[in-house]
């Protein structure tokens, strides 16, 4: 899970990016299907350390699972009846339609849970992008994250964007790279052991980026003249208008978002 936070003043003075480490995927979700999951984690009795179970481990069926294993590739192969670590009798195959339906329901539950956790720390996300792997098969089937705040005070919905194809995901990455050339790293935060310090970043990093001088001067000059350079406007439109990505929002409309 990665986060992106933009200067809320709208002046683009800084952006903040963060990578939340793998333990966020250990959040549990309810499984509303009988197909269980493969893998898992356990506590080593001798060392007390948390270790990953062998790939042959499974719980089928089971009422809940950690996101990491509910959406694991071995679990998907089990849906298809092709998990090489399991006996055939344990994994009767689903057809593609039913497998995709189960997968989509699990992804929906995962997004809901992570959006709720994000809200507890940062406040409500304004948009969620889901990138990579088997996410593309859920395109058009998930449009929003729904959750209730932990104090049960509010029920919220957040728009979710799932690109249709890998190439469209890559366009989003490249747009981010182009935009990032305007900034340089000012500070890198490495929080301590508190997993809630500035988000789910135990063992990770949060980077603060500030606008480079040449871009600040250009922005100030354009503001003073009351206009923008045509090339800047053209480049800006290319960055924010990504062909084929539904519900894509202009950056100035959304200050904070996360990607899983």
PDB file of C-alpha atoms in Angstrom, residues 21-122:
ATOM      1  CA  UNK A  21       5.092  -2.132   4.806  1.00  0.00           C
ATOM      2  CA  UNK A  22       3.834  -5.648   4.215  1.00  0.00           C
ATOM      3  CA  UNK A  23       2.255  -6.163   7.604  1.00  0.00           C
ATOM      4  CA  UNK A  24      -0.745  -4.017   6.543  1.00  0.00           C
ATOM      5  CA  UNK A  25      -1.753  -6.979   4.377  1.00  0.00           C
ATOM      6  CA  UNK A  26      -2.095  -9.044   7.568  1.00  0.00           C
ATOM      7  CA  UNK A  27      -5.392  -7.270   8.322  1.00  0.00           C
ATOM      8  CA  UNK A  28      -8.174  -9.846   8.437  1.00  0.00           C
ATOM      9  CA  UNK A  29     -11.333  -9.934   6.353  1.00  0.00           C
ATOM     10  CA  UNK A  30     -14.385 -12.165   6.592  1.00  0.00           C
ATOM     11  CA  UNK A  31     -14.679 -14.855   3.940  1.00  0.00           C
ATOM     12  CA  UNK A  32     -18.231 -15.065   2.648  1.00  0.00           C
ATOM     13  CA  UNK A  33     -17.467 -18.163   0.587  1.00  0.00           C
ATOM     14  CA  UNK A  34     -16.468 -21.772   1.352  1.00  0.00           C
ATOM     15  CA  UNK A  35     -13.157 -21.771  -0.513  1.00  0.00           C
ATOM     16  CA  UNK A  36     -10.737 -20.816   2.263  1.00  0.00           C
ATOM     17  CA  UNK A  37      -7.158 -19.813   1.574  1.00  0.00           C
ATOM     18  CA  UNK A  38      -3.664 -21.191   1.095  1.00  0.00           C
ATOM     19  CA  UNK A  39      -0.548 -20.336   3.079  1.00  0.00           C
ATOM     20  CA  UNK A  40      -0.707 -18.295   6.267  1.00  0.00           C
ATOM     21  CA  UNK A  41       1.509 -17.262   9.156  1.00  0.00           C
ATOM     22  CA  UNK A  42       2.222 -18.716  12.589  1.00  0.00           C
ATOM     23  CA  UNK A  43       4.325 -18.029  15.676  1.00  0.00           C
ATOM     24  CA  UNK A  44       7.442 -20.167  15.971  1.00  0.00           C
ATOM     25  CA  UNK A  45       7.290 -21.832  19.398  1.00  0.00           C
ATOM     26  CA  UNK A  46      11.058 -21.834  19.869  1.00  0.00           C
ATOM     27  CA  UNK A  47      11.921 -18.289  18.807  1.00  0.00           C
ATOM     28  CA  UNK A  48       8.581 -16.533  19.253  1.00  0.00           C
ATOM     29  CA  UNK A  49       8.967 -15.015  15.809  1.00  0.00           C
ATOM     30  CA  UNK A  50       6.180 -14.816  13.237  1.00  0.00           C
ATOM     31  CA  UNK A  51       7.002 -17.028  10.258  1.00  0.00           C
ATOM     32  CA  UNK A  52       5.269 -17.884   6.999  1.00  0.00           C
ATOM     33  CA  UNK A  53       3.685 -21.301   6.724  1.00  0.00           C
ATOM     34  CA  UNK A  54       4.808 -23.592   3.886  1.00  0.00           C
ATOM     35  CA  UNK A  55       2.908 -23.234   0.576  1.00  0.00           C
ATOM     36  CA  UNK A  56       1.234 -26.597   1.198  1.00  0.00           C
ATOM     37  CA  UNK A  57      -0.606 -25.161   4.229  1.00  0.00           C
ATOM     38  CA  UNK A  58      -4.287 -24.330   3.819  1.00  0.00           C
ATOM     39  CA  UNK A  59      -7.554 -23.745   5.647  1.00  0.00           C
ATOM     40  CA  UNK A  60     -10.469 -24.800   3.458  1.00  0.00           C
ATOM     41  CA  UNK A  61     -13.085 -23.719   4.304  1.00  0.00           C
ATOM     42  CA  UNK A  62     -12.478 -20.941   6.813  1.00  0.00           C
ATOM     43  CA  UNK A  63     -14.510 -17.991   8.078  1.00  0.00           C
ATOM     44  CA  UNK A  64     -11.760 -15.359   7.815  1.00  0.00           C
ATOM     45  CA  UNK A  65      -8.312 -14.766   6.339  1.00  0.00           C
ATOM     46  CA  UNK A  66      -5.566 -12.189   6.269  1.00  0.00           C
ATOM     47  CA  UNK A  67      -5.699 -10.129   3.077  1.00  0.00           C
ATOM     48  CA  UNK A  68      -2.219 -11.327   2.133  1.00  0.00           C
ATOM     49  CA  UNK A  69      -3.460 -14.925   1.824  1.00  0.00           C
ATOM     50  CA  UNK A  70      -7.096 -14.338   0.859  1.00  0.00           C
ATOM     51  CA  UNK A  71      -5.752 -12.824  -2.391  1.00  0.00           C
ATOM     52  CA  UNK A  72      -2.593 -14.912  -2.731  1.00  0.00           C
ATOM     53  CA  UNK A  73      -1.691 -16.411  -6.108  1.00  0.00           C
ATOM     54  CA  UNK A  74      -1.729 -19.919  -4.616  1.00  0.00           C
ATOM     55  CA  UNK A  75      -5.289 -19.237  -3.460  1.00  0.00           C
ATOM     56  CA  UNK A  76      -6.228 -18.210  -7.004  1.00  0.00           C
ATOM     57  CA  UNK A  77      -4.641 -21.395  -8.361  1.00  0.00           C
ATOM     58  CA  UNK A  78      -6.677 -23.331  -5.821  1.00  0.00           C
ATOM     59  CA  UNK A  79      -9.843 -21.727  -7.292  1.00  0.00           C
ATOM     60  CA  UNK A  80      -8.712 -22.987 -10.691  1.00  0.00           C
ATOM     61  CA  UNK A  81      -7.902 -26.453  -9.302  1.00  0.00           C
ATOM     62  CA  UNK A  82      -4.247 -26.001 -10.310  1.00  0.00           C
ATOM     63  CA  UNK A  83      -2.416 -25.415  -7.024  1.00  0.00           C
ATOM     64  CA  UNK A  84       0.640 -27.732  -7.295  1.00  0.00           C
ATOM     65  CA  UNK A  85       0.977 -27.970  -3.506  1.00  0.00           C
ATOM     66  CA  UNK A  86      -2.518 -29.348  -2.835  1.00  0.00           C
ATOM     67  CA  UNK A  87      -4.185 -32.658  -3.534  1.00  0.00           C
ATOM     68  CA  UNK A  88      -6.780 -32.557  -6.300  1.00  0.00           C
ATOM     69  CA  UNK A  89      -9.502 -33.709  -3.912  1.00  0.00           C
ATOM     70  CA  UNK A  90      -9.069 -30.513  -1.864  1.00  0.00           C
ATOM     71  CA  UNK A  91      -9.405 -28.104  -4.787  1.00  0.00           C
ATOM     72  CA  UNK A  92     -12.372 -28.822  -7.040  1.00  0.00           C
ATOM     73  CA  UNK A  93     -12.073 -26.168  -9.759  1.00  0.00           C
ATOM     74  CA  UNK A  94     -14.395 -23.214 -10.214  1.00  0.00           C
ATOM     75  CA  UNK A  95     -15.247 -21.889 -13.648  1.00  0.00           C
ATOM     76  CA  UNK A  96     -13.745 -18.510 -14.534  1.00  0.00           C
ATOM     77  CA  UNK A  97     -16.975 -16.618 -13.903  1.00  0.00           C
ATOM     78  CA  UNK A  98     -17.435 -17.935 -10.365  1.00  0.00           C
ATOM     79  CA  UNK A  99     -13.732 -17.639  -9.530  1.00  0.00           C
ATOM     80  CA  UNK A 100     -13.752 -13.994 -10.635  1.00  0.00           C
ATOM     81  CA  UNK A 101     -16.889 -13.348  -8.577  1.00  0.00           C
ATOM     82  CA  UNK A 102     -15.272 -14.757  -5.415  1.00  0.00           C
ATOM     83  CA  UNK A 103     -12.026 -12.876  -6.116  1.00  0.00           C
ATOM     84  CA  UNK A 104     -13.897  -9.593  -6.650  1.00  0.00           C
ATOM     85  CA  UNK A 105     -15.857  -9.988  -3.401  1.00  0.00           C
ATOM     86  CA  UNK A 106     -12.612 -10.563  -1.517  1.00  0.00           C
ATOM     87  CA  UNK A 107     -10.927  -7.564  -3.106  1.00  0.00           C
ATOM     88  CA  UNK A 108     -13.954  -5.430  -2.238  1.00  0.00           C
ATOM     89  CA  UNK A 109     -13.749  -6.527   1.402  1.00  0.00           C
ATOM     90  CA  UNK A 110     -10.001  -5.837   1.437  1.00  0.00           C
ATOM     91  CA  UNK A 111     -10.384  -2.320   0.035  1.00  0.00           C
ATOM     92  CA  UNK A 112     -13.144  -1.578   2.537  1.00  0.00           C
ATOM     93  CA  UNK A 113     -10.961  -2.712   5.443  1.00  0.00           C
ATOM     94  CA  UNK A 114      -7.861  -0.802   4.314  1.00  0.00           C
ATOM     95  CA  UNK A 115      -9.853   2.373   3.634  1.00  0.00           C
ATOM     96  CA  UNK A 116     -11.239   2.155   7.163  1.00  0.00           C
ATOM     97  CA  UNK A 117      -7.731   1.808   8.616  1.00  0.00           C
ATOM     98  CA  UNK A 118      -6.496   4.678   6.466  1.00  0.00           C
ATOM     99  CA  UNK A 119      -9.333   6.862   7.756  1.00  0.00           C
ATOM    100  CA  UNK A 120      -8.397   6.162  11.378  1.00  0.00           C
ATOM    101  CA  UNK A 121      -4.922   7.599  10.789  1.00  0.00           C
ATOM    102  CA  UNK A 122      -5.077  10.170   7.977  1.00  0.00           C
TER     103      UNK A 122
END
